Coordinates of C-alpha atoms and ligand atoms in Angstrom, one line a residue:
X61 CA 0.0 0.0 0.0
X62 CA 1.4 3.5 -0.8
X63 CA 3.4 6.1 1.8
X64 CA 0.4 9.0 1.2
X65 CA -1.2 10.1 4.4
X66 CA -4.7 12.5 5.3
X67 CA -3.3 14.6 7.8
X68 CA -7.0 15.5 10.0
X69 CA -7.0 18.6 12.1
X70 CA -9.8 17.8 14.6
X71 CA -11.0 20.7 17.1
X72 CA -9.7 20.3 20.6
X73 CA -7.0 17.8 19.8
X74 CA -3.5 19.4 20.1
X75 CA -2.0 16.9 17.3
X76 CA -3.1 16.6 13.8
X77 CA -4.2 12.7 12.9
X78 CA -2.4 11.2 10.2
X79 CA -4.6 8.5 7.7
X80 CA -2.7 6.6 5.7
X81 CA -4.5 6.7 1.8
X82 CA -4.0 3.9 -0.2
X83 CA -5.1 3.7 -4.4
X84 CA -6.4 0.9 -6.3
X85 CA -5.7 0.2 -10.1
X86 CA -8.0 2.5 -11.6
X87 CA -11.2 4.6 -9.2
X88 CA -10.6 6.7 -6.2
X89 CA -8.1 6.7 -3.2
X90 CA -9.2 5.4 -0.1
X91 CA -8.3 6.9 3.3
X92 CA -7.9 4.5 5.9
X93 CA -9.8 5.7 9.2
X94 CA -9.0 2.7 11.5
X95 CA -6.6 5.1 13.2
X96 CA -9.6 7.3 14.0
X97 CA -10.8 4.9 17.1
X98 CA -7.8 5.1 18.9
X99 CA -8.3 8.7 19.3
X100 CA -12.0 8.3 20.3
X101 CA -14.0 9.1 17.2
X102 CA -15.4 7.2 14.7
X103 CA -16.2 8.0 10.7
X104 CA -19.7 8.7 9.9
X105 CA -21.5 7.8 7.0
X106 CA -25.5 6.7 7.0
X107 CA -25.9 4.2 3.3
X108 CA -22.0 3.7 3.1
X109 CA -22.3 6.5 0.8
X110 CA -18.6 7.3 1.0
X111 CA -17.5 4.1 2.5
X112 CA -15.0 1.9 1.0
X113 CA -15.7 -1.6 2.7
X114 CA -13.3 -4.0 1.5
X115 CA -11.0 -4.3 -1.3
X116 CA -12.0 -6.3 -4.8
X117 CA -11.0 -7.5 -7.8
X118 CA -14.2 -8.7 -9.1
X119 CA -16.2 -6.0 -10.6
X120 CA -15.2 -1.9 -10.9
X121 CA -18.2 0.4 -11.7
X122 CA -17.3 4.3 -12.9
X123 CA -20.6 5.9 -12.0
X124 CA -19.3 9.6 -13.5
X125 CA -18.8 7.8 -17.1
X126 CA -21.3 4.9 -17.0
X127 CA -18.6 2.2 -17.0
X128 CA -18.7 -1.4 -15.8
X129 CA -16.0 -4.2 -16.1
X130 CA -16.3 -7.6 -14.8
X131 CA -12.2 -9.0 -14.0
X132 CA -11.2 -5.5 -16.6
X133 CA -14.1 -7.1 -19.5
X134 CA -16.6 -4.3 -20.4
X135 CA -20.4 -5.3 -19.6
X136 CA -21.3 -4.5 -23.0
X137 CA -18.6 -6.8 -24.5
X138 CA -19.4 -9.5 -22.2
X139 CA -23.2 -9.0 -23.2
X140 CA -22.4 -9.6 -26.9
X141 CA -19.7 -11.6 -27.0
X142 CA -20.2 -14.3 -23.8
X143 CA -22.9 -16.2 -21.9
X144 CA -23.7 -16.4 -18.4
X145 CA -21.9 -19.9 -17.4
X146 CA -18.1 -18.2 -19.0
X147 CA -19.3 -14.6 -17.3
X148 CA -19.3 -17.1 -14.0
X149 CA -16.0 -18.6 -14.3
X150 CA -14.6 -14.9 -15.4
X151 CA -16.2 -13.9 -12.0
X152 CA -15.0 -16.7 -9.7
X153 CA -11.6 -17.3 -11.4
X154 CA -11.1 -14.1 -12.9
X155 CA -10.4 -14.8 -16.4
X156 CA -11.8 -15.7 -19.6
X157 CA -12.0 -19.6 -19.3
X158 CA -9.6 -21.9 -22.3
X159 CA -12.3 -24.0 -24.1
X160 CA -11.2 -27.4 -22.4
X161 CA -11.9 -25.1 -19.0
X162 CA -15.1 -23.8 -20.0
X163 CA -16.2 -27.2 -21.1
X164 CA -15.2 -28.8 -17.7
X165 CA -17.3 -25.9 -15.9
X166 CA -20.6 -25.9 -17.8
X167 CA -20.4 -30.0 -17.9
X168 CA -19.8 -29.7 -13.5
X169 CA -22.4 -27.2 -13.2
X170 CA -25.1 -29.5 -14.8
X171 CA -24.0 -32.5 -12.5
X172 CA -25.8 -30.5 -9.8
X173 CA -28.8 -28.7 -11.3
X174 CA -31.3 -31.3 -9.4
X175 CA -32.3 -30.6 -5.9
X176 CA -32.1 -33.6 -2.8
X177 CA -36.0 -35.0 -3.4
X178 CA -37.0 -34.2 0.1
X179 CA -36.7 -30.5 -0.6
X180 CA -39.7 -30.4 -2.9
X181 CA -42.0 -31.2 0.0
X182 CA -40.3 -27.7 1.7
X183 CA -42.9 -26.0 -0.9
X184 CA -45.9 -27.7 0.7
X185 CA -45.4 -25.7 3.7
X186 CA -45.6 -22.0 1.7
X187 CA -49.4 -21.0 0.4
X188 CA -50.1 -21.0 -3.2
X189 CA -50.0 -17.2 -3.1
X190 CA -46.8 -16.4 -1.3
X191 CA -44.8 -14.6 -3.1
X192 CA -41.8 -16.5 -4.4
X193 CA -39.2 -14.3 -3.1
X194 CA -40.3 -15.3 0.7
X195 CA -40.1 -19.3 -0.9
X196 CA -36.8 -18.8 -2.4
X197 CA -35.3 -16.8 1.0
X198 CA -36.8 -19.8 2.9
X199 CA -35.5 -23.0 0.3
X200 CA -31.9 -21.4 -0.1
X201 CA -31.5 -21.2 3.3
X202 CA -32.5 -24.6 4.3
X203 CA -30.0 -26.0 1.7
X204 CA -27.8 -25.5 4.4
X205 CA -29.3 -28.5 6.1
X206 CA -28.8 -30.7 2.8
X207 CA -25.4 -30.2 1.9
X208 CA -23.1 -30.9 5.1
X209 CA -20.1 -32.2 3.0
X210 CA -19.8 -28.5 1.9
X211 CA -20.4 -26.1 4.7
X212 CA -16.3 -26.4 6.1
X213 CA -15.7 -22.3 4.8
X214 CA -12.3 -23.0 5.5
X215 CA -12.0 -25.9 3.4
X216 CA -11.2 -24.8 -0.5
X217 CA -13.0 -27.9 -1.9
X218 CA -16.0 -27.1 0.0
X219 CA -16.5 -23.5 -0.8
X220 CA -16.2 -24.3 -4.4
X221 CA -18.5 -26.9 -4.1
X222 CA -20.7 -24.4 -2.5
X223 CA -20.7 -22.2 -5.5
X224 CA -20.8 -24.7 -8.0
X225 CA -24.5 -26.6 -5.7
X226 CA -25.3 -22.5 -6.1
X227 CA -24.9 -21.4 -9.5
X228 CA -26.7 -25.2 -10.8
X229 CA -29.9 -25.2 -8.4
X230 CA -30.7 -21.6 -8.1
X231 CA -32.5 -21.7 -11.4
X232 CA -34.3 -25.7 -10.5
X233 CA -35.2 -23.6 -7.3
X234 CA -36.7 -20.4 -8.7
X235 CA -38.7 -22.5 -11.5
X236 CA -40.3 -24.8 -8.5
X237 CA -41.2 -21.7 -6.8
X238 CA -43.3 -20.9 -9.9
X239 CA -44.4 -24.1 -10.4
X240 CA -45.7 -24.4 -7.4
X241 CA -47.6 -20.8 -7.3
X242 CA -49.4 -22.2 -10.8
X243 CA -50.3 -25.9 -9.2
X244 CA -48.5 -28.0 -11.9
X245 CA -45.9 -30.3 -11.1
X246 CA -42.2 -29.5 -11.0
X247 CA -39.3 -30.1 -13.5
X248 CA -36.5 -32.1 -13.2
X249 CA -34.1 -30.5 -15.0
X250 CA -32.9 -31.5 -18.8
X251 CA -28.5 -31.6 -19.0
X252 CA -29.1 -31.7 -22.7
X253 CA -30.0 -28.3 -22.6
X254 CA -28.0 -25.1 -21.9
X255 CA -28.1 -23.4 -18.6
X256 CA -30.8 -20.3 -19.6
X257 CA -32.6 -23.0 -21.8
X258 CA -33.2 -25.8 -19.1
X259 CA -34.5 -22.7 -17.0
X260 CA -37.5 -21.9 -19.5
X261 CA -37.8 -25.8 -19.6
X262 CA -38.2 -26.0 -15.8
X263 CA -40.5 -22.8 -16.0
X264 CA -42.3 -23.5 -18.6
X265 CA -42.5 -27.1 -19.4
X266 CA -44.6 -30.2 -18.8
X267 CA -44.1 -33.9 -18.5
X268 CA -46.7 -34.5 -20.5
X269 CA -44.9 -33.2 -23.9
X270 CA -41.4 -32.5 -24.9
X271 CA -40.5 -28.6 -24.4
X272 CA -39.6 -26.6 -27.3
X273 CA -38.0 -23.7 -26.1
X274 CA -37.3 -20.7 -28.4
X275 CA -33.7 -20.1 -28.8
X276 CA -34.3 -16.4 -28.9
X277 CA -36.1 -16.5 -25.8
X278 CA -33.1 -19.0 -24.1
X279 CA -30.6 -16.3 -25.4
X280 CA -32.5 -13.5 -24.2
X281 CA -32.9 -15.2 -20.7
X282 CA -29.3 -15.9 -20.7
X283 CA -28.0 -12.1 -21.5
X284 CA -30.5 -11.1 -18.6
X285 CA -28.7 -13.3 -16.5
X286 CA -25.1 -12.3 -17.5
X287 CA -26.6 -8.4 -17.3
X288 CA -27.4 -9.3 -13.4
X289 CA -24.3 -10.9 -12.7
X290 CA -22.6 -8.8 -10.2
X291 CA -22.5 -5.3 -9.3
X292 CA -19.5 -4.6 -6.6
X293 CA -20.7 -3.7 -2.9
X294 CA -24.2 -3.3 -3.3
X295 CA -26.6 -3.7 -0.6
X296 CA -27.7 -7.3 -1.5
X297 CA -23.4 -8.3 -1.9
X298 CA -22.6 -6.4 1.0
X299 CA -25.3 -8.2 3.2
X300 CA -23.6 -11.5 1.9
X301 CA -20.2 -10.4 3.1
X302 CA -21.5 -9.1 6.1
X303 CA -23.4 -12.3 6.5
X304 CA -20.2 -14.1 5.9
X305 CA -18.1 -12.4 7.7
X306 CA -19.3 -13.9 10.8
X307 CA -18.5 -17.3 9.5
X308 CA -22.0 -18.2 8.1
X309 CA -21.9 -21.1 6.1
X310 CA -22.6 -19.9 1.9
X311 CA -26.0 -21.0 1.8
X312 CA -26.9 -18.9 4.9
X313 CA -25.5 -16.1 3.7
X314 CA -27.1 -16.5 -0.2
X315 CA -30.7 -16.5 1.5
X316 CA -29.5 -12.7 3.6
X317 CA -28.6 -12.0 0.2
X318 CA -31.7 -12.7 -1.5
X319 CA -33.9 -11.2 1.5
X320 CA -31.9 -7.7 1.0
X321 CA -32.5 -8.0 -2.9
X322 CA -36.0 -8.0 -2.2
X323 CA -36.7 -4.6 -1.7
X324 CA -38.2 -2.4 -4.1
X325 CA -34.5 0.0 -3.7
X326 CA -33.1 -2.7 -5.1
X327 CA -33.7 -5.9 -6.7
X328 CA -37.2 -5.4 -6.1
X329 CA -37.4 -2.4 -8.9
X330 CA -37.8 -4.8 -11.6
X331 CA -40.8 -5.8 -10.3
X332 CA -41.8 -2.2 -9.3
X333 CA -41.2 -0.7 -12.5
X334 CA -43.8 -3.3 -14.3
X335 CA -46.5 -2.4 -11.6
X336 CA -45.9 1.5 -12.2
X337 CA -45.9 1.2 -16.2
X338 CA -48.9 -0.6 -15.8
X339 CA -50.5 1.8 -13.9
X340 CA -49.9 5.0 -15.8
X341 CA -51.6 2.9 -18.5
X342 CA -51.1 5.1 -21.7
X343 CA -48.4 7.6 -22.5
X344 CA -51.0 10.4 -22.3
X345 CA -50.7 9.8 -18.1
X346 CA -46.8 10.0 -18.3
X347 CA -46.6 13.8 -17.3
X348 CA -48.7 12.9 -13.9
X349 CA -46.3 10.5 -12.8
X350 CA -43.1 12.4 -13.7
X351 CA -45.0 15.2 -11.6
X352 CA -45.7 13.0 -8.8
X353 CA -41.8 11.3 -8.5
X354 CA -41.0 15.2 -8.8
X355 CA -43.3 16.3 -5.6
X356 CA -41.2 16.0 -2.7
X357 CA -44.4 15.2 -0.7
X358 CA -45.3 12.2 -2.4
X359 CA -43.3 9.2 -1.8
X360 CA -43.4 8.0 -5.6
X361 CA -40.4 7.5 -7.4
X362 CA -39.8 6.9 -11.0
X363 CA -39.1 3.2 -10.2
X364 CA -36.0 1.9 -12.6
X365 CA -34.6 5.5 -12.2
X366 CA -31.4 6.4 -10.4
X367 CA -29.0 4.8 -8.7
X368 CA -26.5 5.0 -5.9
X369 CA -23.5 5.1 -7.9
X370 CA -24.6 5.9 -11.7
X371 CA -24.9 9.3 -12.0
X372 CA -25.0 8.6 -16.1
X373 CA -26.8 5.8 -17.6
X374 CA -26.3 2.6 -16.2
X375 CA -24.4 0.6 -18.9
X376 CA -26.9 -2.3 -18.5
X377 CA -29.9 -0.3 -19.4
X378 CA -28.5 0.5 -22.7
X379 CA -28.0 -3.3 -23.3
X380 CA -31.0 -4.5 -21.8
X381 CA -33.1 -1.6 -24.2
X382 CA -31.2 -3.1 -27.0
X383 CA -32.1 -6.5 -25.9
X384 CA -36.2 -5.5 -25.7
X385 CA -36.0 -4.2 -28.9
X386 CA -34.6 -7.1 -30.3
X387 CA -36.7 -10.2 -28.6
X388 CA -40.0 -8.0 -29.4
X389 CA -39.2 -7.6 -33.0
X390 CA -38.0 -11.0 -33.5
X391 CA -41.0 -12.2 -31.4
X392 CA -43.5 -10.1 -33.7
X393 CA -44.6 -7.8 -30.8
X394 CA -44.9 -4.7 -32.5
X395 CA -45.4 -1.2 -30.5
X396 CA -46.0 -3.2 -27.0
X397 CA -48.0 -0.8 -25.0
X398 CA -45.3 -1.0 -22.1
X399 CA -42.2 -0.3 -24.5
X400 CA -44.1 2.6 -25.1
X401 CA -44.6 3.5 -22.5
X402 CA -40.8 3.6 -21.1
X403 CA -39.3 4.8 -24.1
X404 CA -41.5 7.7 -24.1
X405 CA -41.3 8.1 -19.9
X406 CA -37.2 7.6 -20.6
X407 CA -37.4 10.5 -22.9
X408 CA -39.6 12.8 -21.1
X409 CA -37.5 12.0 -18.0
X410 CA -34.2 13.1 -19.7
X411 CA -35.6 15.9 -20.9
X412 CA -36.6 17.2 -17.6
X413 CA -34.8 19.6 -15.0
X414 CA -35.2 17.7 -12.0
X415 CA -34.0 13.9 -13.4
X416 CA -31.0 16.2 -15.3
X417 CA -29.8 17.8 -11.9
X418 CA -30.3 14.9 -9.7
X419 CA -28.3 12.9 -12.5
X420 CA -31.2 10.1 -12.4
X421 CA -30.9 8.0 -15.4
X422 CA -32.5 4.5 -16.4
X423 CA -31.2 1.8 -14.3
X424 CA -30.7 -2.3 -15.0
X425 CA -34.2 -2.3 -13.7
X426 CA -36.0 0.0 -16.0
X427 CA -36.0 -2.3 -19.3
X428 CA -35.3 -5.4 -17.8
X429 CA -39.5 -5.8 -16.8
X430 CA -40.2 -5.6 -20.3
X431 CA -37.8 -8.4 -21.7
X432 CA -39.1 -10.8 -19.2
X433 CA -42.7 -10.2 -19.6
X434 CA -42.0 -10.7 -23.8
X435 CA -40.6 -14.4 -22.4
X436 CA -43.6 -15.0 -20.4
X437 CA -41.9 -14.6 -16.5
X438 CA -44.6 -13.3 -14.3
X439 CA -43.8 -10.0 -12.6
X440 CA -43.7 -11.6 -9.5
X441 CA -40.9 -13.7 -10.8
X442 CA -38.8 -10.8 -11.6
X443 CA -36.8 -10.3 -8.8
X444 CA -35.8 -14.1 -7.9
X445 CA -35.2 -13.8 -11.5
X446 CA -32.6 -11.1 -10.5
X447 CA -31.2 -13.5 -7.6
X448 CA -30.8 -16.2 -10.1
X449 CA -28.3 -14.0 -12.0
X450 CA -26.7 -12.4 -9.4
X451 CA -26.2 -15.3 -7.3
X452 CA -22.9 -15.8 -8.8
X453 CA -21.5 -12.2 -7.7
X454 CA -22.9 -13.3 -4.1
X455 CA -20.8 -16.3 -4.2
X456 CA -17.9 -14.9 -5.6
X457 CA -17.9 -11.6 -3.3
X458 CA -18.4 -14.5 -0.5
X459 CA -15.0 -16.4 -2.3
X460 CA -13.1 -13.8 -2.4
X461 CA -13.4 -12.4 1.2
X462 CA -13.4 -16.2 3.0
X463 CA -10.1 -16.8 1.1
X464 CA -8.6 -13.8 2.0
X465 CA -8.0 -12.5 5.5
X466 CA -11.4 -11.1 6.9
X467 CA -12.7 -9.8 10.5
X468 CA -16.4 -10.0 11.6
X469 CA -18.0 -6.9 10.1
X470 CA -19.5 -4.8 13.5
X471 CA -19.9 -1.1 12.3
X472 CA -20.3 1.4 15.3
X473 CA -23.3 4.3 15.7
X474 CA -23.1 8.1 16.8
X475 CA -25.5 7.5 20.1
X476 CA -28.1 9.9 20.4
X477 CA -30.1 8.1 22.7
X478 CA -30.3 8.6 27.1
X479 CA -27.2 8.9 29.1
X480 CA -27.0 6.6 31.9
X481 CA -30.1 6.9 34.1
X482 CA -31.2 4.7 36.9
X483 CA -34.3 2.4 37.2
X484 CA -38.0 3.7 38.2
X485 CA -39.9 1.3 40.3
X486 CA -43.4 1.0 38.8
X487 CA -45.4 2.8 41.5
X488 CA -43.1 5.6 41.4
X489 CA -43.9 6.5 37.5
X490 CA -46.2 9.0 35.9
Ligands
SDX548 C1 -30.5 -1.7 -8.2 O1 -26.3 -0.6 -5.8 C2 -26.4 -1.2 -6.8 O2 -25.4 -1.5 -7.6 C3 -27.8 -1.8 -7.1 C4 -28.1 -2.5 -8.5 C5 -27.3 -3.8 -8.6 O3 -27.1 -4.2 -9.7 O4 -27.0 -4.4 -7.5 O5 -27.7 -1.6 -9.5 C6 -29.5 -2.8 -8.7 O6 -30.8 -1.8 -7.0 C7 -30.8 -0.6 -9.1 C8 -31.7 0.5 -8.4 C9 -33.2 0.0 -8.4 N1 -34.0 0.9 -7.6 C10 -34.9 1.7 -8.2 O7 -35.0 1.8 -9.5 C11 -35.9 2.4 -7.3 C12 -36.0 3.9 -7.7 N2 -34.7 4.5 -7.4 C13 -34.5 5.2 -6.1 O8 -35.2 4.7 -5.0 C14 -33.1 5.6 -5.9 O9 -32.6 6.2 -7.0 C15 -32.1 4.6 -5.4 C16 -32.5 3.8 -4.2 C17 -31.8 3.6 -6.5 C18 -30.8 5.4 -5.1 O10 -31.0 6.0 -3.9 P1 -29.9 7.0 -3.3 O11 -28.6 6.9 -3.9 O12 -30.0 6.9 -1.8 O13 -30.4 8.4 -3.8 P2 -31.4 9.2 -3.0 O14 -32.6 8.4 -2.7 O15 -30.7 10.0 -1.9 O16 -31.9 10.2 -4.2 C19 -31.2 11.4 -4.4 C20 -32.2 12.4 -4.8 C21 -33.4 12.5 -3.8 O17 -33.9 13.8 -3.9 P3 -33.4 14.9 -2.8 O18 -33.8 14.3 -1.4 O19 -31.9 15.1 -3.0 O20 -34.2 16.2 -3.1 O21 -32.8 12.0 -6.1 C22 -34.2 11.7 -5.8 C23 -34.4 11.6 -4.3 O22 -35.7 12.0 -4.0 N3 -34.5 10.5 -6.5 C24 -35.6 10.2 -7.2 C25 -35.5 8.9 -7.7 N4 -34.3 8.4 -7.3 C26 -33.7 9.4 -6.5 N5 -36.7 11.0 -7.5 C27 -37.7 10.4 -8.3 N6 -37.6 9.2 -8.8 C28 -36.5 8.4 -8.5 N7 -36.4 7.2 -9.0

């Protein structure tokens, strides 16, 4: 790490605080504040907004230019060029697999796409009608009382075990979650098939005739799964290393992941965004809703707009636009009312003072609504669709941290509650 320091004046100390600042390959300097608790104080800073909380190599995100690269690839390249089984091995091995590799991945991961039998009666205990993010938080977490012989974190063989058992059943799991909320019988999963294909096949098959899934819709599936691969320390990632760094065994800490993805801040947008388009029905209603997310006294948001760290468009949203306008046309939906909808609300939006100065711009959630619904997912599905893809940036996040040297994450709090004060018997209060 370099020889830079922070030198911090602080008001009634005599002696200025030195902070050592250390850079990373490309992105901003860091100062380290550890030095800060010896002298009494702590940093503060509500939503980690400034806060650096480990240090990666797995995904950098330029927020100012709209740039993310998975391992140094571009998103955009990886979108065009890849598929999501070689974007996994990039992300867990961090680089481009050799064919012989790549092979030897894809042909592991489909050894464990099925699910121990005596899971499928876990659904039984859920109601038709729950949604399937609640089933999926509650199945991935009891794989931890399946899979013993890979739960030993500090065992190499294990954690890769872990995240290969991931990456296979997360998709056999999210289909039987659907399955289940529609009353037909679940899919075993087909090894002939590719990974995004033997998902539709799972979703939307039957064992009472062969599936015949579209390859446009498989490809489609599968660029949405590479586009919601990883994102650095988001909230969902960051509760998975948090979860982790407490020793938590993977699957544990996949379900706190999924649980945090769930909200409509997050992973939950996709979702969000479908309900709202739906809602403002017809571009004619566009100019109430901008008004509304505008109106600092109502809580509406432009759902699929902003983001923490973009403050230009999110390079996913440009490839997942691409990507609608693609599976529509080759699907033959001409002008879908929702397409409509968002291009025209994009355009209004980024036309606008407000979105302009706040730098709010289309995120991965904003298109992402309209791809799926073309395929046939349910809104509901959307965001365990999400977890799906981004299950592998949770397990490698996860990797990377176990394998380094890590502490227990346990973030301190400016108090502004009572000072000491002593007990009040209950027949001497008000
Ligand atoms: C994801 O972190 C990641 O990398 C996440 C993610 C990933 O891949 O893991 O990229 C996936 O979660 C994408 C984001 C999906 N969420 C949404 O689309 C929900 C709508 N967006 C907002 O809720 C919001 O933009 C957030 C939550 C995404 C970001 O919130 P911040 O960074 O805390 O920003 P903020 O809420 O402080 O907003 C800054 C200002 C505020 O106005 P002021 O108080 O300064 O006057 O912008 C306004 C907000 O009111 N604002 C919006 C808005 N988003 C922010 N106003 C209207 N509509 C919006 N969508």
């Amino acid at each position: 790490m370099s020889e830079r320091k922070a030198t911090l004046k602080v008001d009634g100390l005599d002696e200025t605080i030195e902070l050592p600042i250390y850079s990373g390959t490309i992105g901003p300097d860091v100062i380290d504040v550890g030095g800060l608790t010896a002298k009494g104080m702590f940093t503060y800073d509500p939503g980690f907004v400034s806060t650096a909380a480990c240090d990666s190599q797995i995904t950098y995100i330029d927020g100012a230019e709209g740039v993310l690269l998975h391992r140094g690839y571009p998103i955009d390249q990886l979108a065009e060029h890849s598929d999501y089984l070689e974007t996994c091995y990039l992300l867990l091995y961090g680089e481009l697999p050799s064919k012989a590799q790549k092979d030897n991945f894809v042909s592991t991961v489909k050894r464990h796409t099925m699910v121990h039998e005596q899971i499928r009666t876990f659904f039984n205990g859920f109601r038709r009608d729950a949604h399937p993010m609640a089933v999926m938080c509650g199945v991935v977490g009891a794989l931890s009382a399946f899979y013993h012989d890979s739960l030993d974190i500090s065992d190499e063989h294990h954690r890769e075990v872990a995240a290969f058992r991931l990456i296979a059943k997360m998709p056999t799991l999210a289909a039987m979650s659907y399955k289940f909320s529609i009353g037909q019988p679940f899919m075993y999963p087909d090894n002939n098939m590719s990974y995004s294909e033997n998902f539709l096949h799972m979703m939307f098959g039957n064992p009472c005739e062969p599936s015949n899934i579209s390859p446009v819709l498989a490809k489609a599936m599968d660029r949405i799964f590479l586009l919601h691969a990883d994102h650095e320390q988001n909230a969902s990632t960051s509760t998975v290393r948090m979860a982790g760094s407490s020793g938590a065994n993977p699957f544990a800490c996949m379900a706190a992941g999924i649980a945090a993805l769930w909200g409509p801040s997050h992973g939950g947008a996709n979702e969000a965004v479908l309900e709202m388009l739906e809602e403002i029905g017809d571009v004619s209603r566009i100019d109430e809703f901008v008004a509304r997310a505008k109106d600092k006294d109502d809580p509406f948001r432009l759902m699929g707009f902003g983001h923490r760290v973009y403050k230009n468009f999110d390079p996913r949203a440009k490839v997942m636009k691409e990507a609608a306008d693609e599976v529509l046309a080759e699907l033959g939906i001409d002008n879908d009312p929702l397409l409509a909808i968002a291009t025209r609300l994009e355009q209004i939006a980024l036309e606008d003072s407000y979105f302009i100065e706040k730098k709010l711009y289309p995120n991965v959630d904003f298109y992402s609504g309209i791809i799926l619904k073309a395929i046939g997912i349910p809104t509901s599905m959307f965001t365990v669709i999400f977890a799906v893809g981004r299950t592998v940036g949770w397990i490698a996040h996860w990797h990377e941290m176990i394998s380094g040297s890590y502490r227990i994450a346990r973030p301190r709090q400016l108090y502004t509650g009572h000072a000491q004060r002593d007990f009040v018997p209950l027949d001497k209060r008000g």
